[in-house]
DNA sequence: GCCGTGACGGTTGAA
DNA sequence: TATTCAACCGTCACG
């Protein structure tokens, strides 16, 4: 197990145990690392290489980095983490502050939550950075995102940018062109907006419209690729609203009724517009909305364990039934479903401060195994936090003791019919997270670790 | 010393 | 099935 240990401007790859030790002693405690071969990984090219000599001579004096023998010095991805040997194959890095992170992967929601939480308590970002051992750039980014969107969650990673020139849009462009052959591209663009075919977030650019006119519509006599008589493939006309879960304004009424829809344009929610009233897992109000819905459905009645009744197996489906969403929506279904199943949690973990997001909303399916590591070692103890009073959201040391046996019990939620179904895995795993409600990164990691060992 | 920002190396998932 | 591409991530360094 290797880490890239960054101290100063260094990026050293060290073993997990060494990195954990380094994190435990804190960034200022040099020389605590084990002794063996030193490997330096200059991730940042000349910049880092330039800084390297300085770093090597600074701080805690001579530092010997531990044995780096292993399968490969090449950084591995989280994909290698699955399986029983996940613990041995987990990679991570330690930043300048001694905090552990996984390059390319979001910080656990527990940390993101705590960043926002501390900020709301009036703690300066620089102090938050030091406290949580997260780079100030990251703290700044998370806070900025939170201020902008009300969400602490990371954005959607991966995937392709949804097309804006959907068949429906092309059809309308064709219609406009047929109605007025002299129409300009910018006029088409305005009409798409005016008619509600698109909104400002997914309206094609003028150049795109020109390209459509040139390539797809070129000759109006020719039947286009998206003939009206054909059944157009279901296309999300406003995918960003959903995939990215940002509170973008949408030309949709809160009831899901598409406003100003063009005649002939299907107005189903599956078509475009995911109503912003949908309880997005990324927003405060939507989290609360989920809670309300769960309470209404009685899913939260009883204790925490009872909160996840077998009915919860169809939690996503229940939500889908309660809101206008089409099962035929491609591209929208998965994000929506994952948002449902990954970020649900019981009401008891909701914040009293303002509900950015409960820590246990750790997106298990998205981040699972990334931080798979002995949780106690993952996060260095660091300075006591919070200094005075307990945090309002995630009681430090709440001590969600997660043991394999308990996980096994939790895993009884795993529905046999969903074996092999990623969504099923997401579903039951997310319930495991929700059941234990890890409110700290350690707890998240502990849950995740046991889930990994459970050969999910 | 704090903070915003861009470069960078990395991961992810749809096409 | 493998590859490509474009989104995202957190860290780091600069100003």
CSV table of C-alpha atoms (C1' of nucleotides) in Angstrom, one decimal:
chain,number,residue,atom,x,y,z
A,1,UNK,CA,0.0,0.0,0.0
A,2,UNK,CA,1.6,3.2,-1.1
A,3,UNK,CA,1.0,6.8,-0.6
A,4,UNK,CA,2.4,9.8,-2.1
A,5,UNK,CA,3.4,11.8,0.9
A,6,UNK,CA,3.6,15.4,0.2
A,7,UNK,CA,5.4,17.5,2.8
A,8,UNK,CA,6.3,20.9,1.8
A,9,UNK,CA,6.3,20.7,-1.9
A,10,UNK,CA,7.2,17.0,-1.9
A,11,UNK,CA,5.2,14.2,-3.2
A,12,UNK,CA,6.5,11.1,-1.8
A,13,UNK,CA,5.1,7.7,-2.2
A,14,UNK,CA,5.1,5.9,1.1
A,15,UNK,CA,3.4,2.9,2.5
A,16,UNK,CA,0.0,3.2,4.0
A,17,UNK,CA,1.3,2.5,7.4
A,18,UNK,CA,3.9,5.2,7.1
A,19,UNK,CA,1.5,7.7,5.7
A,20,UNK,CA,-0.8,7.0,8.5
A,21,UNK,CA,2.0,7.5,10.9
A,22,UNK,CA,2.9,10.7,9.2
A,23,UNK,CA,-0.6,11.9,9.4
A,24,UNK,CA,-0.9,10.9,13.0
A,25,UNK,CA,2.1,12.9,14.1
A,26,UNK,CA,1.0,15.8,12.1
A,27,UNK,CA,2.7,17.9,9.4
A,28,UNK,CA,5.2,19.4,11.7
A,29,UNK,CA,6.5,16.3,13.2
A,30,UNK,CA,9.2,15.4,10.8
A,31,UNK,CA,11.5,12.5,11.1
A,32,UNK,CA,8.8,10.2,12.4
A,33,UNK,CA,8.7,8.2,9.3
A,34,UNK,CA,10.2,4.9,8.9
A,35,UNK,CA,13.5,4.5,7.4
A,36,UNK,CA,14.1,2.8,4.1
A,37,UNK,CA,14.4,3.7,0.6
A,38,UNK,CA,13.2,7.1,-0.5
A,39,UNK,CA,11.3,7.6,-3.7
A,40,UNK,CA,10.3,10.9,-4.9
A,41,UNK,CA,7.5,11.3,-7.3
A,42,UNK,CA,7.5,14.7,-9.0
A,43,UNK,CA,3.9,15.0,-10.0
A,44,UNK,CA,4.1,18.5,-11.1
A,45,UNK,CA,7.0,18.5,-13.4
A,46,UNK,CA,9.4,21.3,-13.4
A,47,UNK,CA,7.5,23.3,-10.7
A,48,UNK,CA,7.8,20.5,-8.2
A,49,UNK,CA,11.2,19.5,-9.3
A,50,UNK,CA,12.3,23.0,-8.7
A,51,UNK,CA,10.9,23.0,-5.3
A,52,UNK,CA,12.1,19.6,-4.4
A,53,UNK,CA,15.6,20.4,-3.2
A,54,UNK,CA,14.3,23.0,-0.9
A,55,UNK,CA,11.8,20.7,0.6
A,56,UNK,CA,14.1,17.9,1.1
A,57,UNK,CA,16.3,20.1,3.2
A,58,UNK,CA,13.6,21.8,5.2
A,59,UNK,CA,11.3,21.0,8.0
A,60,UNK,CA,12.0,18.1,10.2
A,61,UNK,CA,15.5,17.5,9.1
A,62,UNK,CA,16.5,14.3,7.4
A,63,UNK,CA,13.5,12.3,6.5
A,64,UNK,CA,13.8,8.9,5.3
A,65,UNK,CA,10.9,7.5,3.4
A,66,UNK,CA,9.9,4.0,3.8
A,67,UNK,CA,10.1,1.1,1.7
A,68,UNK,CA,8.4,1.6,-1.6
A,69,UNK,CA,8.7,-1.8,-2.9
A,70,UNK,CA,5.5,-3.0,-4.2
A,71,UNK,CA,3.6,-4.0,-7.2
A,72,UNK,CA,4.0,-0.7,-9.0
A,73,UNK,CA,5.0,2.8,-8.3
A,74,UNK,CA,2.5,4.0,-10.8
A,75,UNK,CA,-0.4,5.5,-9.1
A,76,UNK,CA,-3.3,3.2,-9.2
A,77,UNK,CA,-6.9,4.1,-9.3
A,78,UNK,CA,-9.7,3.3,-7.1
A,79,UNK,CA,-10.8,0.6,-9.4
A,80,UNK,CA,-8.2,-1.6,-8.0
A,81,UNK,CA,-9.6,-1.3,-4.7
A,82,UNK,CA,-12.5,-3.7,-5.0
A,83,UNK,CA,-12.2,-7.1,-3.8
A,84,UNK,CA,-10.8,-8.8,-0.7
A,85,UNK,CA,-7.4,-7.4,-1.3
A,86,UNK,CA,-8.7,-3.9,-1.4
A,87,UNK,CA,-6.9,-3.0,1.7
A,88,UNK,CA,-3.6,-4.0,0.4
A,89,UNK,CA,-4.1,-2.2,-2.9
A,90,UNK,CA,-5.5,1.1,-1.6
A,91,UNK,CA,-3.5,4.1,-2.6
A,92,UNK,CA,-3.7,7.5,-1.2
A,93,UNK,CA,-1.7,10.5,-0.7
A,94,UNK,CA,-0.9,12.9,2.1
A,95,UNK,CA,-1.0,16.5,1.4
A,96,UNK,CA,1.2,19.2,2.8
A,97,UNK,CA,-1.0,19.5,5.8
A,98,UNK,CA,-0.8,15.9,6.6
A,99,UNK,CA,-4.3,15.1,5.4
A,100,UNK,CA,-4.9,12.1,3.4
A,101,UNK,CA,-6.6,12.3,0.1
A,102,UNK,CA,-7.1,10.3,-3.1
A,103,UNK,CA,-6.1,12.2,-6.1
A,104,UNK,CA,-8.9,12.6,-8.5
A,105,UNK,CA,-11.6,11.6,-6.1
A,106,UNK,CA,-13.7,13.9,-4.0
A,107,UNK,CA,-13.2,14.3,-0.3
A,108,UNK,CA,-15.6,12.3,1.8
A,109,UNK,CA,-18.8,14.1,2.4
A,110,UNK,CA,-18.1,14.1,6.1
A,111,UNK,CA,-15.1,16.3,5.5
A,112,UNK,CA,-17.0,18.5,3.0
A,113,UNK,CA,-19.7,18.8,5.5
A,114,UNK,CA,-17.4,19.8,8.3
A,115,UNK,CA,-15.8,22.4,6.1
A,116,UNK,CA,-19.1,24.1,5.6
A,117,UNK,CA,-20.0,23.6,9.1
A,118,UNK,CA,-16.9,25.3,10.4
A,119,UNK,CA,-17.3,28.1,8.0
A,120,UNK,CA,-20.8,28.7,9.2
A,121,UNK,CA,-19.4,28.9,12.7
A,122,UNK,CA,-17.3,31.7,11.6
A,123,UNK,CA,-14.0,29.9,11.3
A,124,UNK,CA,-11.8,31.3,8.6
A,125,UNK,CA,-11.1,29.1,5.6
A,126,UNK,CA,-7.4,29.1,6.4
A,127,UNK,CA,-8.2,27.7,9.9
A,128,UNK,CA,-10.5,25.2,8.4
A,129,UNK,CA,-7.8,24.1,6.1
A,130,UNK,CA,-5.4,23.6,8.9
A,131,UNK,CA,-8.0,22.0,11.1
A,132,UNK,CA,-9.1,19.5,8.6
A,133,UNK,CA,-5.9,19.2,6.8
A,134,UNK,CA,-7.4,20.0,3.6
A,135,UNK,CA,-5.8,22.3,1.2
A,136,UNK,CA,-7.1,25.8,1.3
A,137,UNK,CA,-7.8,25.7,-2.4
A,138,UNK,CA,-10.1,22.8,-1.7
A,139,UNK,CA,-11.7,24.5,1.2
A,140,UNK,CA,-12.2,27.6,-0.9
A,141,UNK,CA,-13.7,25.6,-3.7
A,142,UNK,CA,-16.1,23.7,-1.5
A,143,UNK,CA,-17.3,26.8,0.3
A,144,UNK,CA,-17.7,28.6,-3.0
A,145,UNK,CA,-19.7,25.8,-4.4
A,146,UNK,CA,-21.8,25.7,-1.3
A,147,UNK,CA,-22.5,29.4,-1.4
A,148,UNK,CA,-23.4,29.1,-4.9
A,149,UNK,CA,-25.4,26.0,-5.0
A,150,UNK,CA,-26.3,25.2,-1.4
A,151,UNK,CA,-24.8,21.8,-1.9
A,152,UNK,CA,-21.7,20.3,-0.3
A,153,UNK,CA,-21.6,17.4,-2.7
A,154,UNK,CA,-19.2,17.1,-5.5
A,155,UNK,CA,-20.3,17.4,-9.0
A,156,UNK,CA,-21.0,14.5,-11.3
A,157,UNK,CA,-17.8,12.9,-12.3
A,158,UNK,CA,-17.3,11.3,-15.6
A,159,UNK,CA,-19.6,10.9,-18.4
A,160,UNK,CA,-20.0,12.9,-21.4
A,161,UNK,CA,-21.5,16.3,-21.8
A,162,UNK,CA,-25.0,15.8,-22.9
A,163,UNK,CA,-25.8,16.8,-26.3
A,164,UNK,CA,-27.8,19.9,-26.7
A,165,UNK,CA,-28.7,19.3,-30.3
A,166,UNK,CA,-31.2,16.7,-29.5
A,167,UNK,CA,-33.5,15.4,-32.1
A,168,UNK,CA,-36.2,17.5,-30.7
A,169,UNK,CA,-34.1,20.6,-31.1
A,170,UNK,CA,-33.1,19.7,-34.6
A,171,UNK,CA,-36.7,19.1,-35.4
A,172,UNK,CA,-37.6,22.6,-34.2
A,173,UNK,CA,-34.8,24.1,-36.0
A,174,UNK,CA,-36.0,22.5,-39.1
A,175,UNK,CA,-39.4,23.7,-38.5
A,176,UNK,CA,-38.2,27.2,-38.0
A,177,UNK,CA,-36.1,27.0,-41.1
A,178,UNK,CA,-39.0,25.7,-43.1
A,179,UNK,CA,-41.3,28.4,-41.8
A,180,UNK,CA,-38.8,31.1,-42.6
A,181,UNK,CA,-36.0,30.1,-44.9
A,182,UNK,CA,-34.3,33.4,-44.3
A,183,UNK,CA,-34.2,33.0,-40.6
A,184,UNK,CA,-30.8,33.6,-39.0
A,185,UNK,CA,-29.2,31.2,-36.6
A,186,UNK,CA,-29.4,33.6,-33.8
A,187,UNK,CA,-33.1,34.1,-34.5
A,188,UNK,CA,-33.5,30.3,-34.3
A,189,UNK,CA,-31.7,30.4,-31.0
A,190,UNK,CA,-34.0,33.0,-29.7
A,191,UNK,CA,-37.0,31.1,-30.8
A,192,UNK,CA,-35.8,28.0,-29.2
A,193,UNK,CA,-35.6,29.9,-26.0
A,194,UNK,CA,-38.9,31.7,-26.5
A,195,UNK,CA,-40.7,28.5,-27.3
A,196,UNK,CA,-39.3,26.8,-24.3
A,197,UNK,CA,-37.6,24.1,-26.4
A,198,UNK,CA,-34.4,24.9,-24.7
A,199,UNK,CA,-33.4,27.1,-21.8
A,200,UNK,CA,-30.4,29.2,-21.5
A,201,UNK,CA,-28.4,26.3,-20.2
A,202,UNK,CA,-28.9,23.9,-23.0
A,203,UNK,CA,-29.7,26.1,-25.9
A,204,UNK,CA,-27.3,25.3,-28.8
A,205,UNK,CA,-24.9,28.0,-29.7
A,206,UNK,CA,-25.4,30.0,-32.9
A,207,UNK,CA,-22.5,28.1,-34.4
A,208,UNK,CA,-24.1,24.8,-33.5
A,209,UNK,CA,-27.3,25.9,-35.1
A,210,UNK,CA,-25.5,26.9,-38.1
A,211,UNK,CA,-23.8,23.6,-38.2
A,212,UNK,CA,-27.2,21.9,-37.9
A,213,UNK,CA,-28.6,24.0,-40.7
A,214,UNK,CA,-25.6,23.1,-42.8
A,215,UNK,CA,-25.2,19.5,-42.1
A,216,UNK,CA,-28.5,18.1,-41.0
A,217,UNK,CA,-31.0,20.4,-42.6
A,218,UNK,CA,-28.9,21.6,-45.5
A,219,UNK,CA,-31.6,20.7,-47.9
A,220,UNK,CA,-35.0,21.1,-46.6
A,221,UNK,CA,-36.3,18.7,-49.2
A,222,UNK,CA,-34.3,15.9,-47.7
A,223,UNK,CA,-35.7,14.1,-44.9
A,224,UNK,CA,-33.6,14.7,-41.9
A,225,UNK,CA,-32.1,12.2,-39.7
A,226,UNK,CA,-34.7,12.8,-37.1
A,227,UNK,CA,-37.8,12.5,-39.2
A,228,UNK,CA,-40.9,13.6,-37.3
A,229,UNK,CA,-42.6,10.4,-38.2
A,230,UNK,CA,-40.0,8.4,-36.5
A,231,UNK,CA,-40.1,7.9,-32.8
A,232,UNK,CA,-37.3,10.1,-31.6
A,233,UNK,CA,-35.1,8.5,-29.1
A,234,UNK,CA,-35.8,9.9,-25.7
A,235,UNK,CA,-33.5,12.7,-25.1
A,236,UNK,CA,-33.1,14.9,-22.1
A,237,UNK,CA,-33.4,18.3,-23.3
A,238,UNK,CA,-32.1,19.7,-20.1
A,239,UNK,CA,-29.8,17.1,-18.8
A,240,UNK,CA,-27.5,19.4,-17.0
A,241,UNK,CA,-30.2,20.4,-14.6
A,242,UNK,CA,-30.3,16.9,-13.5
A,243,UNK,CA,-27.0,15.5,-13.9
A,244,UNK,CA,-25.3,18.3,-12.1
A,245,UNK,CA,-28.0,18.8,-9.6
A,246,UNK,CA,-27.4,22.4,-9.5
A,247,UNK,CA,-30.3,24.7,-8.7
A,248,UNK,CA,-30.3,26.1,-12.2
A,249,UNK,CA,-33.4,27.9,-13.1
A,250,UNK,CA,-35.5,25.8,-15.3
A,251,UNK,CA,-38.4,26.6,-17.5
A,252,UNK,CA,-40.5,24.2,-15.5
A,253,UNK,CA,-43.0,24.9,-13.0
A,254,UNK,CA,-42.6,23.4,-9.6
A,255,UNK,CA,-45.2,21.0,-10.4
A,256,UNK,CA,-43.2,19.6,-13.2
A,257,UNK,CA,-45.4,21.2,-15.8
A,258,UNK,CA,-43.3,22.4,-18.6
A,259,UNK,CA,-43.9,26.0,-19.2
A,260,UNK,CA,-44.1,27.4,-22.6
A,261,UNK,CA,-43.5,24.1,-24.2
A,262,UNK,CA,-43.6,24.1,-27.9
A,263,UNK,CA,-46.6,22.5,-29.5
A,264,UNK,CA,-45.8,19.0,-30.3
A,265,UNK,CA,-43.0,18.9,-27.8
A,266,UNK,CA,-43.6,16.2,-25.3
A,267,UNK,CA,-44.0,17.8,-21.9
A,268,UNK,CA,-43.2,14.8,-19.9
A,269,UNK,CA,-40.7,15.2,-17.2
A,270,UNK,CA,-38.7,12.6,-18.7
A,271,UNK,CA,-38.3,14.7,-21.7
A,272,UNK,CA,-36.6,17.6,-20.3
A,273,UNK,CA,-37.1,19.2,-17.5
A,274,UNK,CA,-36.5,17.7,-14.2
A,275,UNK,CA,-38.5,19.8,-11.9
A,276,UNK,CA,-36.3,21.7,-9.6
A,277,UNK,CA,-38.8,20.8,-6.9
A,278,UNK,CA,-37.5,17.4,-7.1
A,279,UNK,CA,-35.6,16.8,-3.9
A,280,UNK,CA,-32.1,16.9,-5.3
A,281,UNK,CA,-29.7,15.3,-3.0
A,282,UNK,CA,-27.4,18.2,-3.6
A,283,UNK,CA,-29.3,20.9,-2.1
A,284,UNK,CA,-30.4,21.8,1.3
A,285,UNK,CA,-34.0,22.2,0.6
A,286,UNK,CA,-34.1,19.0,-1.3
A,287,UNK,CA,-32.5,17.1,1.4
A,288,UNK,CA,-35.2,18.3,3.6
A,289,UNK,CA,-37.6,17.4,0.9
A,290,UNK,CA,-36.4,13.9,1.0
A,291,UNK,CA,-36.8,13.7,4.7
A,292,UNK,CA,-40.3,15.1,4.4
A,293,UNK,CA,-41.1,12.5,1.9
A,294,UNK,CA,-39.7,9.7,3.9
A,295,UNK,CA,-41.6,10.9,6.9
A,296,UNK,CA,-44.7,11.0,4.8
A,297,UNK,CA,-44.2,7.5,3.6
A,298,UNK,CA,-43.5,6.4,7.1
A,299,UNK,CA,-40.1,5.1,6.1
A,300,UNK,CA,-38.5,6.9,9.0
A,301,UNK,CA,-40.8,5.7,11.6
A,302,UNK,CA,-39.2,3.7,14.3
A,303,UNK,CA,-35.6,3.4,15.2
A,304,UNK,CA,-32.7,3.8,12.9
A,305,UNK,CA,-32.6,0.2,12.0
A,306,UNK,CA,-36.3,0.2,11.4
A,307,UNK,CA,-36.0,3.2,9.3
A,308,UNK,CA,-35.0,1.0,6.4
A,309,UNK,CA,-37.8,-1.2,6.0
A,310,UNK,CA,-37.9,-3.6,3.1
A,311,UNK,CA,-40.0,-0.9,1.3
A,312,UNK,CA,-36.9,1.1,1.2
A,313,UNK,CA,-35.6,-1.3,-1.4
A,314,UNK,CA,-37.8,0.6,-3.8
A,315,UNK,CA,-37.0,3.9,-2.4
A,316,UNK,CA,-35.9,5.3,-5.7
A,317,UNK,CA,-38.9,3.9,-7.4
A,318,UNK,CA,-41.2,5.3,-4.8
A,319,UNK,CA,-39.7,8.7,-5.4
A,320,UNK,CA,-40.0,8.3,-9.1
A,321,UNK,CA,-43.7,7.5,-8.7
A,322,UNK,CA,-44.2,10.5,-6.6
A,323,UNK,CA,-42.6,12.8,-9.1
A,324,UNK,CA,-43.1,13.1,-12.8
A,325,UNK,CA,-40.3,11.2,-14.3
A,326,UNK,CA,-40.3,9.0,-17.2
A,327,UNK,CA,-38.7,5.6,-17.0
A,328,UNK,CA,-37.7,6.0,-20.5
A,329,UNK,CA,-35.5,8.9,-20.0
A,330,UNK,CA,-32.1,8.0,-21.0
A,331,UNK,CA,-29.2,9.7,-19.4
A,332,UNK,CA,-31.5,11.0,-16.7
A,333,UNK,CA,-32.5,7.9,-15.1
A,334,UNK,CA,-29.3,6.9,-13.7
A,335,UNK,CA,-28.2,10.1,-12.1
A,336,UNK,CA,-31.7,10.6,-10.7
A,337,UNK,CA,-31.7,7.1,-9.3
A,338,UNK,CA,-28.3,7.3,-7.9
A,339,UNK,CA,-29.0,10.6,-6.4
A,340,UNK,CA,-32.0,8.9,-4.8
A,341,UNK,CA,-30.3,5.9,-3.5
A,342,UNK,CA,-26.9,7.2,-2.7
A,343,UNK,CA,-27.7,10.2,-0.8
A,344,UNK,CA,-30.6,9.2,1.3
A,345,UNK,CA,-30.4,9.0,4.9
A,346,UNK,CA,-32.5,9.0,7.9
A,347,UNK,CA,-33.8,12.2,9.3
A,348,UNK,CA,-31.9,11.9,12.5
A,349,UNK,CA,-28.7,12.8,10.8
A,350,UNK,CA,-30.0,15.9,9.3
A,351,UNK,CA,-28.2,19.0,10.4
A,352,UNK,CA,-29.6,21.3,12.9
A,353,UNK,CA,-27.5,24.0,11.5
A,354,UNK,CA,-28.9,24.3,8.2
A,355,UNK,CA,-28.6,21.2,6.4
A,356,UNK,CA,-26.0,21.3,3.8
A,357,UNK,CA,-26.0,17.6,3.9
A,358,UNK,CA,-25.6,15.0,6.5
A,359,UNK,CA,-22.3,13.4,6.7
A,360,UNK,CA,-23.7,9.9,6.1
A,361,UNK,CA,-24.7,10.9,2.7
A,362,UNK,CA,-21.4,9.7,1.7
A,363,UNK,CA,-21.9,8.5,-1.8
A,364,UNK,CA,-21.1,4.9,-1.2
A,365,UNK,CA,-21.4,3.7,-4.8
A,366,UNK,CA,-19.4,6.6,-6.1
A,367,UNK,CA,-16.6,6.7,-3.6
A,368,UNK,CA,-16.7,3.3,-2.2
A,369,UNK,CA,-13.4,1.7,-1.6
A,370,UNK,CA,-11.6,4.8,-2.7
A,371,UNK,CA,-10.8,5.6,0.8
A,372,UNK,CA,-10.8,2.0,1.8
A,373,UNK,CA,-8.3,1.8,4.5
A,374,UNK,CA,-8.2,1.4,8.2
A,375,UNK,CA,-10.3,4.2,9.1
A,376,UNK,CA,-8.5,5.0,12.3
A,377,UNK,CA,-5.5,5.5,10.3
A,378,UNK,CA,-7.0,7.4,7.5
A,379,UNK,CA,-7.5,10.7,9.3
A,380,UNK,CA,-4.9,11.9,11.6
A,381,UNK,CA,-6.1,12.8,15.0
A,382,UNK,CA,-4.9,16.3,14.5
A,383,UNK,CA,-5.9,19.1,16.8
A,384,UNK,CA,-9.0,18.6,18.8
A,385,UNK,CA,-12.0,19.6,16.9
A,386,UNK,CA,-14.1,21.4,17.6
A,387,UNK,CA,-12.2,23.5,20.0
A,388,UNK,CA,-15.0,24.3,22.4
A,389,UNK,CA,-18.4,23.0,21.8
A,390,UNK,CA,-19.4,20.0,19.8
A,391,UNK,CA,-20.2,20.4,16.2
A,392,UNK,CA,-23.8,20.8,15.6
A,393,UNK,CA,-23.9,18.4,12.7
A,394,UNK,CA,-21.4,15.7,13.1
A,395,UNK,CA,-20.7,15.0,16.7
A,396,UNK,CA,-17.1,14.3,16.9
A,397,UNK,CA,-16.3,11.0,18.2
A,398,UNK,CA,-19.9,10.1,18.0
A,399,UNK,CA,-18.4,6.7,17.9
A,400,UNK,CA,-20.4,4.8,15.4
A,401,UNK,CA,-18.8,1.6,16.2
A,402,UNK,CA,-19.0,-0.4,13.1
A,403,UNK,CA,-18.0,-4.0,13.3
A,404,UNK,CA,-18.1,-6.7,10.7
A,405,UNK,CA,-20.9,-8.4,12.4
A,406,UNK,CA,-23.0,-5.2,12.5
A,407,UNK,CA,-22.2,-4.7,8.9
A,408,UNK,CA,-23.3,-8.2,8.2
A,409,UNK,CA,-26.6,-7.4,9.9
A,410,UNK,CA,-26.9,-4.3,7.9
A,411,UNK,CA,-26.2,-6.2,4.8
A,412,UNK,CA,-29.2,-8.2,5.2
A,413,UNK,CA,-30.8,-5.4,3.4
A,414,UNK,CA,-29.2,-6.6,0.4
A,415,UNK,CA,-32.0,-7.8,-1.8
A,416,UNK,CA,-31.3,-11.0,-3.5
A,417,UNK,CA,-33.1,-9.9,-6.6
A,418,UNK,CA,-30.6,-7.1,-6.9
A,419,UNK,CA,-27.5,-9.2,-6.8
A,420,UNK,CA,-25.3,-8.3,-9.5
A,421,UNK,CA,-27.3,-5.2,-10.2
A,422,UNK,CA,-25.1,-2.2,-9.6
A,423,UNK,CA,-28.1,-0.2,-8.6
A,424,UNK,CA,-29.0,-2.9,-6.2
A,425,UNK,CA,-25.6,-2.7,-4.7
A,426,UNK,CA,-25.8,1.0,-4.5
A,427,UNK,CA,-29.1,0.6,-2.8
A,428,UNK,CA,-28.2,-1.8,-0.1
A,429,UNK,CA,-24.8,-0.3,0.5
A,430,UNK,CA,-26.1,3.1,0.8
A,431,UNK,CA,-28.5,1.8,3.4
A,432,UNK,CA,-25.6,0.4,5.3
A,433,UNK,CA,-24.1,3.8,5.3
A,434,UNK,CA,-27.4,5.3,6.3
A,435,UNK,CA,-27.9,2.8,9.0
A,436,UNK,CA,-24.7,3.6,10.8
A,437,UNK,CA,-24.8,7.2,9.8
A,438,UNK,CA,-21.1,7.8,9.9
A,439,UNK,CA,-20.7,11.4,10.7
A,440,UNK,CA,-16.9,11.5,10.5
A,441,UNK,CA,-14.5,10.5,7.9
A,442,UNK,CA,-13.2,7.8,10.1
A,443,UNK,CA,-16.7,6.4,10.4
A,444,UNK,CA,-17.3,6.6,6.7
A,445,UNK,CA,-14.1,4.8,6.1
A,446,UNK,CA,-14.8,2.2,8.7
A,447,UNK,CA,-18.2,1.5,7.1
A,448,UNK,CA,-16.6,1.4,3.7
A,449,UNK,CA,-13.9,-0.8,4.8
A,450,UNK,CA,-16.2,-3.4,6.2
A,451,UNK,CA,-18.3,-3.2,3.1
A,452,UNK,CA,-15.3,-3.8,1.0
A,453,UNK,CA,-14.3,-6.7,3.1
A,454,UNK,CA,-17.8,-8.0,2.6
A,455,UNK,CA,-17.0,-8.7,-1.0
A,456,UNK,CA,-19.6,-6.4,-2.3
B,1,DG,C1',-0.6,35.5,6.2
B,2,DC,C1',-4.9,35.0,3.7
B,3,DC,C1',-7.3,34.1,-0.4
B,4,DG,C1',-8.6,33.4,-5.3
B,5,DT,C1',-7.2,31.1,-9.2
B,6,DG,C1',-5.0,28.2,-12.8
B,7,DA,C1',-2.1,24.3,-13.8
B,8,DC,C1',-1.6,19.7,-13.0
B,9,DG,C1',-2.2,14.8,-12.5
B,10,DG,C1',-5.6,11.9,-11.6
B,11,DT,C1',-10.5,9.4,-11.8
B,12,DT,C1',-14.8,8.5,-13.9
B,13,DG,C1',-18.4,7.3,-17.1
B,14,DA,C1',-20.9,8.1,-21.5
B,15,DA,C1',-20.2,7.8,-26.3
C,1,DT,C1',-14.3,-4.9,-25.3
C,2,DA,C1',-11.3,-1.1,-25.6
C,3,DT,C1',-10.6,3.6,-26.5
C,4,DT,C1',-11.7,8.5,-26.5
C,5,DC,C1',-13.3,12.4,-24.6
C,6,DA,C1',-14.8,15.7,-21.4
C,7,DA,C1',-16.5,16.2,-17.2
C,8,DC,C1',-15.0,16.3,-12.3
C,9,DC,C1',-11.6,15.9,-8.3
C,10,DG,C1',-7.9,17.9,-4.7
C,11,DT,C1',-3.4,19.7,-4.4
C,12,DC,C1',0.0,23.0,-5.2
C,13,DA,C1',2.0,27.3,-6.4
C,14,DC,C1',1.6,31.8,-7.8
C,15,DG,C1',0.2,36.6,-7.4
